[in-house]
PDB file of C-alpha atoms in Angstrom:
ATOM      1  CA  MET A  27       0.000   0.000   0.000  1.00  0.00           C
ATOM      2  CA  HIS A  28       1.102   3.560  -0.755  1.00  0.00           C
ATOM      3  CA  ARG A  29      -0.071   6.147   1.779  1.00  0.00           C
ATOM      4  CA  ILE A  30      -1.303   9.653   1.016  1.00  0.00           C
ATOM      5  CA  TYR A  31      -1.217  12.275   3.781  1.00  0.00           C
ATOM      6  CA  LYS A  32      -2.993  15.605   3.558  1.00  0.00           C
ATOM      7  CA  LEU A  33      -0.693  18.206   5.129  1.00  0.00           C
ATOM      8  CA  LYS A  34      -0.909  21.929   5.765  1.00  0.00           C
ATOM      9  CA  SER A  35       1.997  22.424   3.330  1.00  0.00           C
ATOM     10  CA  GLY A  36       0.935  20.003   0.596  1.00  0.00           C
ATOM     11  CA  VAL A  37       0.469  16.294  -0.008  1.00  0.00           C
ATOM     12  CA  LEU A  38       2.933  13.760   1.380  1.00  0.00           C
ATOM     13  CA  PHE A  39       3.358  10.304  -0.136  1.00  0.00           C
ATOM     14  CA  ASP A  40       4.803   7.296   1.664  1.00  0.00           C
ATOM     15  CA  VAL A  41       5.968   4.792  -0.946  1.00  0.00           C
ATOM     16  CA  ASN A  42       7.752   1.776   0.526  1.00  0.00           C
ATOM     17  CA  GLY A  43       9.012   3.850   3.440  1.00  0.00           C
ATOM     18  CA  ASN A  44      10.282   6.704   1.282  1.00  0.00           C
ATOM     19  CA  PHE A  45       8.566  10.075   1.617  1.00  0.00           C
ATOM     20  CA  TYR A  46       7.812  12.507  -1.200  1.00  0.00           C
ATOM     21  CA  LEU A  47       6.274  15.966  -0.794  1.00  0.00           C
ATOM     22  CA  GLU A  48       4.188  17.559  -3.542  1.00  0.00           C
ATOM     23  CA  GLU A  49       3.253  21.187  -2.905  1.00  0.00           C
ATOM     24  CA  LYS A  50       1.556  21.842  -6.249  1.00  0.00           C
ATOM     25  CA  ILE A  51      -1.638  19.883  -5.570  1.00  0.00           C
ATOM     26  CA  LYS A  52      -4.089  22.672  -4.763  1.00  0.00           C
ATOM     27  CA  ASP A  53      -7.424  20.849  -4.957  1.00  0.00           C
ATOM     28  CA  TRP A  54      -7.610  17.845  -2.647  1.00  0.00           C
ATOM     29  CA  ASN A  55     -11.076  16.937  -3.910  1.00  0.00           C
ATOM     30  CA  ASP A  56     -10.045  16.663  -7.560  1.00  0.00           C
ATOM     31  CA  PHE A  57      -6.891  14.814  -6.621  1.00  0.00           C
ATOM     32  CA  ILE A  58      -8.459  11.963  -4.642  1.00  0.00           C
ATOM     33  CA  ASN A  59     -11.669  11.683  -6.681  1.00  0.00           C
ATOM     34  CA  ASN A  60      -9.828   9.691  -9.320  1.00  0.00           C
ATOM     35  CA  ASP A  61     -10.678   6.164 -10.443  1.00  0.00           C
ATOM     36  CA  ASP A  62      -6.986   5.760 -11.319  1.00  0.00           C
ATOM     37  CA  LEU A  63      -5.684   7.147  -8.015  1.00  0.00           C
ATOM     38  CA  PHE A  64      -3.023   4.469  -7.497  1.00  0.00           C
ATOM     39  CA  GLN A  65      -1.412   5.082 -10.887  1.00  0.00           C
ATOM     40  CA  SER A  66      -1.746   8.823 -10.349  1.00  0.00           C
ATOM     41  CA  VAL A  67       0.297   8.492  -7.166  1.00  0.00           C
ATOM     42  CA  ILE A  68       3.001   6.596  -9.052  1.00  0.00           C
ATOM     43  CA  ARG A  69       3.209   9.341 -11.677  1.00  0.00           C
ATOM     44  CA  ILE A  70       3.282  12.179  -9.141  1.00  0.00           C
ATOM     45  CA  VAL A  71       5.950  10.549  -6.978  1.00  0.00           C
ATOM     46  CA  ALA A  72       8.215  10.179 -10.019  1.00  0.00           C
ATOM     47  CA  GLY A  73       8.491  13.978 -10.174  1.00  0.00           C
ATOM     48  CA  ALA A  74       8.026  14.891  -6.513  1.00  0.00           C
ATOM     49  CA  LYS A  75      10.638  16.024  -4.017  1.00  0.00           C
ATOM     50  CA  LYS A  76      11.972  13.304  -1.749  1.00  0.00           C
ATOM     51  CA  VAL A  77      12.132  14.401   1.888  1.00  0.00           C
ATOM     52  CA  GLU A  78      13.889  12.908   4.891  1.00  0.00           C
ATOM     53  CA  ASN A  79      11.598  14.414   7.536  1.00  0.00           C
ATOM     54  CA  GLY A  80       8.380  12.717   6.458  1.00  0.00           C
ATOM     55  CA  LEU A  81       7.484  11.417   9.921  1.00  0.00           C
ATOM     56  CA  GLN A  82       8.083  14.842  11.419  1.00  0.00           C
ATOM     57  CA  LEU A  83       5.862  16.465   8.792  1.00  0.00           C
ATOM     58  CA  ILE A  84       3.092  13.985   9.579  1.00  0.00           C
ATOM     59  CA  ASP A  85       3.402  14.649  13.300  1.00  0.00           C
ATOM     60  CA  GLN A  86       3.327  18.432  12.889  1.00  0.00           C
ATOM     61  CA  GLU A  87       1.097  19.059   9.869  1.00  0.00           C
ATOM     62  CA  VAL A  88      -1.243  16.159   9.153  1.00  0.00           C
ATOM     63  CA  LEU A  89      -4.911  16.979   8.533  1.00  0.00           C
ATOM     64  CA  PRO A  90      -7.911  14.663   8.245  1.00  0.00           C
ATOM     65  CA  PRO A  91      -8.012  13.394   4.626  1.00  0.00           C
ATOM     66  CA  ILE A  92     -11.393  14.963   3.912  1.00  0.00           C
ATOM     67  CA  ASP A  93     -12.670  18.222   2.428  1.00  0.00           C
ATOM     68  CA  LYS A  94     -15.977  18.323   0.548  1.00  0.00           C
ATOM     69  CA  GLN A  95     -16.699  14.626   0.975  1.00  0.00           C
ATOM     70  CA  GLU A  96     -19.359  13.162   3.242  1.00  0.00           C
ATOM     71  CA  ILE A  97     -18.769  10.307   5.647  1.00  0.00           C
ATOM     72  CA  TRP A  98     -21.382   7.571   5.686  1.00  0.00           C
ATOM     73  CA  ALA A  99     -21.379   4.514   7.898  1.00  0.00           C
ATOM     74  CA  SER A 100     -22.579   0.931   7.890  1.00  0.00           C
ATOM     75  CA  GLY A 101     -24.111  -0.818  10.866  1.00  0.00           C
ATOM     76  CA  VAL A 102     -24.401  -4.411  12.061  1.00  0.00           C
ATOM     77  CA  THR A 103     -21.951  -5.803   9.509  1.00  0.00           C
ATOM     78  CA  TYR A 104     -20.169  -8.066  12.027  1.00  0.00           C
ATOM     79  CA  PHE A 105     -21.816 -10.753  14.187  1.00  0.00           C
ATOM     80  CA  ARG A 106     -20.380  -9.180  17.358  1.00  0.00           C
ATOM     81  CA  SER A 107     -22.005  -5.872  16.458  1.00  0.00           C
ATOM     82  CA  ARG A 108     -25.368  -7.558  16.012  1.00  0.00           C
ATOM     83  CA  GLU A 109     -25.154  -9.121  19.469  1.00  0.00           C
ATOM     84  CA  ALA A 110     -24.088  -5.833  21.080  1.00  0.00           C
ATOM     85  CA  ARG A 111     -26.934  -3.902  19.488  1.00  0.00           C
ATOM     86  CA  LYS A 112     -29.403  -6.523  20.694  1.00  0.00           C
ATOM     87  CA  GLU A 113     -28.009  -6.149  24.222  1.00  0.00           C
ATOM     88  CA  GLU A 114     -28.326  -2.365  24.280  1.00  0.00           C
ATOM     89  CA  ALA A 115     -31.891  -2.532  22.901  1.00  0.00           C
ATOM     90  CA  GLU A 116     -33.181  -5.245  25.245  1.00  0.00           C
ATOM     91  CA  THR A 117     -34.964  -2.834  27.555  1.00  0.00           C
ATOM     92  CA  THR A 118     -36.951  -1.330  24.683  1.00  0.00           C
ATOM     93  CA  GLU A 119     -37.806  -4.578  22.884  1.00  0.00           C
ATOM     94  CA  GLY A 120     -35.868  -3.236  19.910  1.00  0.00           C
ATOM     95  CA  GLU A 121     -33.343  -6.048  19.633  1.00  0.00           C
ATOM     96  CA  ASN A 122     -35.312  -7.702  16.823  1.00  0.00           C
ATOM     97  CA  PHE A 123     -34.491  -4.782  14.503  1.00  0.00           C
ATOM     98  CA  TYR A 124     -30.774  -5.553  14.658  1.00  0.00           C
ATOM     99  CA  GLU A 125     -31.195  -9.277  14.119  1.00  0.00           C
ATOM    100  CA  LYS A 126     -33.307  -8.600  11.044  1.00  0.00           C
ATOM    101  CA  VAL A 127     -30.909  -6.095   9.460  1.00  0.00           C
ATOM    102  CA  TYR A 128     -27.958  -8.453   9.943  1.00  0.00           C
ATOM    103  CA  ASP A 129     -29.697 -11.098   7.832  1.00  0.00           C
ATOM    104  CA  ALA A 130     -31.523  -8.771   5.425  1.00  0.00           C
ATOM    105  CA  VAL A 131     -30.550  -8.140   1.822  1.00  0.00           C
ATOM    106  CA  ARG A 132     -30.459  -4.383   2.447  1.00  0.00           C
ATOM    107  CA  PRO A 133     -27.702  -3.237   4.847  1.00  0.00           C
ATOM    108  CA  GLU A 134     -27.951  -0.492   7.446  1.00  0.00           C
ATOM    109  CA  LEU A 135     -26.426   2.712   6.052  1.00  0.00           C
ATOM    110  CA  PHE A 136     -26.563   6.158   7.625  1.00  0.00           C
ATOM    111  CA  PHE A 137     -25.015   9.592   7.253  1.00  0.00           C
ATOM    112  CA  LYS A 138     -22.258  10.101   9.804  1.00  0.00           C
ATOM    113  CA  ALA A 139     -20.468  13.413   9.309  1.00  0.00           C
ATOM    114  CA  SER A 140     -19.196  16.182   7.090  1.00  0.00           C
ATOM    115  CA  ALA A 141     -15.684  17.603   7.366  1.00  0.00           C
ATOM    116  CA  GLN A 142     -17.002  20.120   9.912  1.00  0.00           C
ATOM    117  CA  ARG A 143     -17.713  17.382  12.472  1.00  0.00           C
ATOM    118  CA  THR A 144     -14.655  15.266  11.639  1.00  0.00           C
ATOM    119  CA  VAL A 145     -11.257  15.356  13.336  1.00  0.00           C
ATOM    120  CA  GLY A 146      -7.947  13.811  12.335  1.00  0.00           C
ATOM    121  CA  THR A 147      -5.327  11.890  14.250  1.00  0.00           C
ATOM    122  CA  ASN A 148      -3.906  13.455  17.433  1.00  0.00           C
ATOM    123  CA  ASP A 149      -7.063  15.556  17.804  1.00  0.00           C
ATOM    124  CA  LYS A 150      -9.927  15.362  20.295  1.00  0.00           C
ATOM    125  CA  VAL A 151     -13.246  13.569  19.892  1.00  0.00           C
ATOM    126  CA  ASN A 152     -16.380  14.341  21.882  1.00  0.00           C
ATOM    127  CA  ILE A 153     -18.811  12.292  23.913  1.00  0.00           C
ATOM    128  CA  ARG A 154     -22.346  13.583  24.363  1.00  0.00           C
ATOM    129  CA  LYS A 155     -23.081  15.201  27.716  1.00  0.00           C
ATOM    130  CA  ASP A 156     -26.608  13.763  27.672  1.00  0.00           C
ATOM    131  CA  SER A 157     -25.404  10.179  27.238  1.00  0.00           C
ATOM    132  CA  VAL A 158     -24.233   7.889  30.033  1.00  0.00           C
ATOM    133  CA  TRP A 159     -22.814   5.106  27.845  1.00  0.00           C
ATOM    134  CA  ASN A 160     -20.339   6.097  25.132  1.00  0.00           C
ATOM    135  CA  VAL A 161     -17.950   3.994  23.069  1.00  0.00           C
ATOM    136  CA  PRO A 162     -15.609   4.303  20.102  1.00  0.00           C
ATOM    137  CA  GLU A 163     -16.259   2.109  17.081  1.00  0.00           C
ATOM    138  CA  PRO A 164     -13.097   1.300  15.077  1.00  0.00           C
ATOM    139  CA  GLU A 165     -13.843   0.797  11.400  1.00  0.00           C
ATOM    140  CA  LEU A 166     -12.057   0.183   8.138  1.00  0.00           C
ATOM    141  CA  THR A 167     -13.138   3.135   6.025  1.00  0.00           C
ATOM    142  CA  LEU A 168     -13.370   3.059   2.243  1.00  0.00           C
ATOM    143  CA  PHE A 169     -12.717   6.020   0.006  1.00  0.00           C
ATOM    144  CA  VAL A 170     -15.070   5.744  -2.957  1.00  0.00           C
ATOM    145  CA  THR A 171     -14.966   7.972  -6.040  1.00  0.00           C
ATOM    146  CA  SER A 172     -17.964   9.676  -7.610  1.00  0.00           C
ATOM    147  CA  ASN A 173     -18.110   6.721 -10.026  1.00  0.00           C
ATOM    148  CA  SER A 174     -18.511   4.313  -7.070  1.00  0.00           C
ATOM    149  CA  SER A 175     -14.980   2.904  -7.402  1.00  0.00           C
ATOM    150  CA  ILE A 176     -13.185   1.909  -4.197  1.00  0.00           C
ATOM    151  CA  VAL A 177      -9.724   3.431  -4.623  1.00  0.00           C
ATOM    152  CA  GLY A 178      -8.431   3.852  -1.079  1.00  0.00           C
ATOM    153  CA  TYR A 179      -8.685   2.889   2.577  1.00  0.00           C
ATOM    154  CA  SER A 180      -8.480   4.836   5.811  1.00  0.00           C
ATOM    155  CA  ILE A 181      -9.199   4.375   9.520  1.00  0.00           C
ATOM    156  CA  GLY A 182     -12.426   5.636  11.022  1.00  0.00           C
ATOM    157  CA  ASN A 183     -13.724   6.059  14.558  1.00  0.00           C
ATOM    158  CA  ASP A 184     -17.519   6.159  14.629  1.00  0.00           C
ATOM    159  CA  MET A 185     -18.089   7.642  18.094  1.00  0.00           C
ATOM    160  CA  SER A 186     -21.387   6.352  19.457  1.00  0.00           C
ATOM    161  CA  SER A 187     -23.750   7.088  22.331  1.00  0.00           C
ATOM    162  CA  ARG A 188     -25.054   3.623  23.081  1.00  0.00           C
ATOM    163  CA  SER A 189     -27.448   4.684  25.828  1.00  0.00           C
ATOM    164  CA  ILE A 190     -29.261   6.991  23.397  1.00  0.00           C
ATOM    165  CA  GLU A 191     -29.400   4.507  20.528  1.00  0.00           C
ATOM    166  CA  GLY A 192     -30.397   1.726  22.913  1.00  0.00           C
ATOM    167  CA  GLU A 193     -33.302   3.754  24.284  1.00  0.00           C
ATOM    168  CA  ASN A 194     -34.945   3.876  20.867  1.00  0.00           C
ATOM    169  CA  PRO A 195     -33.546   2.978  17.408  1.00  0.00           C
ATOM    170  CA  LEU A 196     -35.158   6.174  16.076  1.00  0.00           C
ATOM    171  CA  TYR A 197     -32.626   8.120  18.134  1.00  0.00           C
ATOM    172  CA  LEU A 198     -29.782   6.814  15.954  1.00  0.00           C
ATOM    173  CA  PRO A 199     -28.997  10.223  14.362  1.00  0.00           C
ATOM    174  CA  GLN A 200     -28.620  11.806  17.807  1.00  0.00           C
ATOM    175  CA  ALA A 201     -26.456   8.922  18.997  1.00  0.00           C
ATOM    176  CA  LYS A 202     -24.179   9.174  15.986  1.00  0.00           C
ATOM    177  CA  VAL A 203     -24.088  12.761  14.700  1.00  0.00           C
ATOM    178  CA  TYR A 204     -22.784  15.637  16.819  1.00  0.00           C
ATOM    179  CA  GLU A 205     -19.685  17.857  17.003  1.00  0.00           C
ATOM    180  CA  ARG A 206     -16.413  15.884  16.754  1.00  0.00           C
ATOM    181  CA  CYS A 207     -18.349  12.641  16.384  1.00  0.00           C
ATOM    182  CA  ALA A 208     -16.050  11.174  13.732  1.00  0.00           C
ATOM    183  CA  ALA A 209     -12.305  10.704  13.496  1.00  0.00           C
ATOM    184  CA  LEU A 210     -10.621   9.868  10.198  1.00  0.00           C
ATOM    185  CA  GLY A 211      -7.028   9.292   9.172  1.00  0.00           C
ATOM    186  CA  PRO A 212      -4.148   9.464   9.352  1.00  0.00           C
ATOM    187  CA  CYS A 213      -3.994   8.877   5.596  1.00  0.00           C
ATOM    188  CA  ILE A 214      -5.605   7.292   2.572  1.00  0.00           C
ATOM    189  CA  ALA A 215      -3.837   4.061   1.631  1.00  0.00           C
ATOM    190  CA  VAL A 216      -4.014   3.059  -2.028  1.00  0.00           C
ATOM    191  CA  SER A 217      -3.178  -0.137  -3.852  1.00  0.00           C
ATOM    192  CA  ASN A 218      -3.686  -1.716  -7.256  1.00  0.00           C
ATOM    193  CA  LYS A 219      -5.715  -4.517  -5.659  1.00  0.00           C
ATOM    194  CA  PRO A 220      -8.366  -4.804  -2.924  1.00  0.00           C
ATOM    195  CA  ILE A 221      -7.240  -4.793   0.688  1.00  0.00           C
ATOM    196  CA  ASP A 222      -6.241  -8.213   2.027  1.00  0.00           C
ATOM    197  CA  SER A 223      -9.130 -10.076   3.663  1.00  0.00           C
ATOM    198  CA  GLY A 224      -6.885 -11.014   6.582  1.00  0.00           C
ATOM    199  CA  THR A 225      -6.262  -7.378   7.473  1.00  0.00           C
ATOM    200  CA  ARG A 226      -6.488  -6.871  11.232  1.00  0.00           C
ATOM    201  CA  ILE A 227      -8.028  -3.954  13.125  1.00  0.00           C
ATOM    202  CA  LEU A 228      -6.650  -3.363  16.627  1.00  0.00           C
ATOM    203  CA  MET A 229      -8.067  -0.940  19.197  1.00  0.00           C
ATOM    204  CA  LYS A 230      -6.549   0.090  22.518  1.00  0.00           C
ATOM    205  CA  ILE A 231      -7.973   2.486  25.100  1.00  0.00           C
ATOM    206  CA  VAL A 232      -5.641   3.974  27.703  1.00  0.00           C
ATOM    207  CA  ARG A 233      -6.942   5.733  30.814  1.00  0.00           C
ATOM    208  CA  GLU A 234      -4.553   7.525  33.150  1.00  0.00           C
ATOM    209  CA  ARG A 235      -1.635   5.560  31.621  1.00  0.00           C
ATOM    210  CA  ASN A 236      -3.385   2.223  32.174  1.00  0.00           C
ATOM    211  CA  LEU A 237      -4.597  -0.002  29.340  1.00  0.00           C
ATOM    212  CA  VAL A 238      -8.304  -0.505  30.058  1.00  0.00           C
ATOM    213  CA  TYR A 239      -9.392  -2.104  26.785  1.00  0.00           C
ATOM    214  CA  GLU A 240      -7.705  -3.968  23.937  1.00  0.00           C
ATOM    215  CA  GLU A 241      -9.239  -6.086  21.188  1.00  0.00           C
ATOM    216  CA  SER A 242      -8.669  -6.958  17.560  1.00  0.00           C
ATOM    217  CA  VAL A 243     -10.642  -8.408  14.678  1.00  0.00           C
ATOM    218  CA  SER A 244      -9.909  -9.375  11.086  1.00  0.00           C
ATOM    219  CA  ILE A 245     -12.007  -7.831   8.357  1.00  0.00           C
ATOM    220  CA  ASN A 246     -12.779 -11.310   7.016  1.00  0.00           C
ATOM    221  CA  GLN A 247     -15.297 -11.514   9.878  1.00  0.00           C
ATOM    222  CA  MET A 248     -17.535  -9.039   8.042  1.00  0.00           C
ATOM    223  CA  LYS A 249     -20.810 -10.433   6.747  1.00  0.00           C
ATOM    224  CA  ARG A 250     -21.072  -7.823   3.968  1.00  0.00           C
ATOM    225  CA  LYS A 251     -18.740  -7.322   1.005  1.00  0.00           C
ATOM    226  CA  HIS A 252     -17.291  -3.845   0.530  1.00  0.00           C
ATOM    227  CA  GLN A 253     -18.695  -3.457  -2.967  1.00  0.00           C
ATOM    228  CA  GLU A 254     -22.091  -4.613  -1.716  1.00  0.00           C
ATOM    229  CA  LEU A 255     -22.203  -1.737   0.780  1.00  0.00           C
ATOM    230  CA  VAL A 256     -21.043   0.740  -1.862  1.00  0.00           C
ATOM    231  CA  SER A 257     -23.681  -0.458  -4.322  1.00  0.00           C
ATOM    232  CA  PHE A 258     -26.507   0.227  -1.873  1.00  0.00           C
ATOM    233  CA  LEU A 259     -25.061   3.614  -0.906  1.00  0.00           C
ATOM    234  CA  PHE A 260     -24.889   4.759  -4.520  1.00  0.00           C
ATOM    235  CA  LYS A 261     -28.342   3.483  -5.557  1.00  0.00           C
ATOM    236  CA  GLU A 262     -30.048   6.859  -5.135  1.00  0.00           C
ATOM    237  CA  CYS A 263     -27.231   9.145  -3.941  1.00  0.00           C
ATOM    238  CA  GLU A 264     -24.650  11.081  -5.886  1.00  0.00           C
ATOM    239  CA  PHE A 265     -21.280  12.087  -4.451  1.00  0.00           C
ATOM    240  CA  PRO A 266     -19.626  14.601  -6.799  1.00  0.00           C
ATOM    241  CA  TYR A 267     -16.403  14.629  -4.754  1.00  0.00           C
ATOM    242  CA  GLY A 268     -16.460  10.973  -3.752  1.00  0.00           C
ATOM    243  CA  CYS A 269     -17.255   9.829  -0.217  1.00  0.00           C
ATOM    244  CA  PHE A 270     -15.928   7.917   2.757  1.00  0.00           C
ATOM    245  CA  LEU A 271     -17.791   4.827   3.941  1.00  0.00           C
ATOM    246  CA  MET A 272     -17.162   3.328   7.377  1.00  0.00           C
ATOM    247  CA  THR A 273     -17.747  -0.412   7.079  1.00  0.00           C
ATOM    248  CA  GLY A 274     -18.924  -1.265  10.586  1.00  0.00           C
ATOM    249  CA  THR A 275     -17.278  -2.435  13.781  1.00  0.00           C
ATOM    250  CA  GLY A 276     -16.416  -5.913  14.974  1.00  0.00           C
ATOM    251  CA  MET A 277     -15.311  -4.744  18.422  1.00  0.00           C
ATOM    252  CA  VAL A 278     -17.613  -3.664  21.216  1.00  0.00           C
ATOM    253  CA  PRO A 279     -16.393  -2.939  24.773  1.00  0.00           C
ATOM    254  CA  PRO A 280     -18.315  -4.702  27.576  1.00  0.00           C
ATOM    255  CA  LYS A 281     -21.566  -3.250  28.883  1.00  0.00           C
ATOM    256  CA  GLU A 282     -19.925  -1.866  32.023  1.00  0.00           C
ATOM    257  CA  PHE A 283     -17.398   0.177  30.001  1.00  0.00           C
ATOM    258  CA  THR A 284     -17.941   3.785  28.984  1.00  0.00           C
ATOM    259  CA  LEU A 285     -15.482   6.385  27.745  1.00  0.00           C
ATOM    260  CA  LYS A 286     -14.293   9.153  30.048  1.00  0.00           C
ATOM    261  CA  SER A 287     -12.684  12.520  29.415  1.00  0.00           C
ATOM    262  CA  GLY A 288      -8.945  12.089  28.907  1.00  0.00           C
ATOM    263  CA  ASP A 289      -9.128   8.555  27.513  1.00  0.00           C
ATOM    264  CA  GLU A 290      -6.763   7.900  24.603  1.00  0.00           C
ATOM    265  CA  ILE A 291      -8.196   5.797  21.773  1.00  0.00           C
ATOM    266  CA  SER A 292      -5.714   4.143  19.422  1.00  0.00           C
ATOM    267  CA  ILE A 293      -6.961   2.315  16.316  1.00  0.00           C
ATOM    268  CA  SER A 294      -4.466   0.507  14.082  1.00  0.00           C
ATOM    269  CA  ILE A 295      -5.147  -1.230  10.778  1.00  0.00           C
ATOM    270  CA  ASP A 296      -2.552  -3.309   8.954  1.00  0.00           C
ATOM    271  CA  SER A 297      -0.941  -1.510   5.987  1.00  0.00           C
ATOM    272  CA  ILE A 298      -2.723   1.778   6.791  1.00  0.00           C
ATOM    273  CA  GLY A 299      -1.383   3.067  10.108  1.00  0.00           C
ATOM    274  CA  THR A 300      -2.716   4.260  13.455  1.00  0.00           C
ATOM    275  CA  LEU A 301      -5.421   6.790  14.310  1.00  0.00           C
ATOM    276  CA  VAL A 302      -5.021   8.305  17.783  1.00  0.00           C
ATOM    277  CA  ASN A 303      -7.587  10.503  19.528  1.00  0.00           C
ATOM    278  CA  THR A 304      -8.203  11.791  23.034  1.00  0.00           C
ATOM    279  CA  VAL A 305     -11.675  12.200  24.523  1.00  0.00           C
ATOM    280  CA  ASN A 306     -12.640  15.788  25.364  1.00  0.00           C
TER     281      ASN A 306
END
């Protein structure tokens, strides 16, 4: 995988551990909304300036890899997610909804965030003040062009208020969409072939220097295919700048766990990198 980082000073490319900075790319939207993005990266790198301080540039200048795109999300795509949603909805007799959508032809898809409500790595995410049960949801995130082609992969954190969603499934938008509700980054990883089905997602949560949660899952545990989710998303929606699609979570902290201010959430995905956020 080649990695593309959106920086304050330009676009940084990581190709096999070598870093190249291109300062002439002025329109991020046009650049990434390209069905031939992988080959475009190869061509740009051939004429770009090689830099030795790539890691330092990422640490100091990296931005979330989004501008005019929307972020959408998928729900109940892993068996573990189905069971967790049934648990949180037990008191409202809503658990049957989640069992049905897991087995249905049509997947659960919902709008998650615009760039305004999205943060990048090393930034802060929010938890709702009117929710008593809040969790991060680590998700492989697809970048899809306006022609519905999957050309890149990123890491997403779909922050969720489980107490609100569990009270009533109709409260889903309030549980999912609020300020700093989504984290995305640190890059877009591109390849000339689909991501490996054995790719692992790892999440760690550190509280006051103590590891309080750690779990991993392989994306081959997903019930839905990536292109299947994209096909439903694009049935009646147009995305002139492309879009990001979170593909669902296979990790759910236990019922007694809830995020607290100061918690550090670290999500790593093989071949992509690590997304790190602190809870406000």
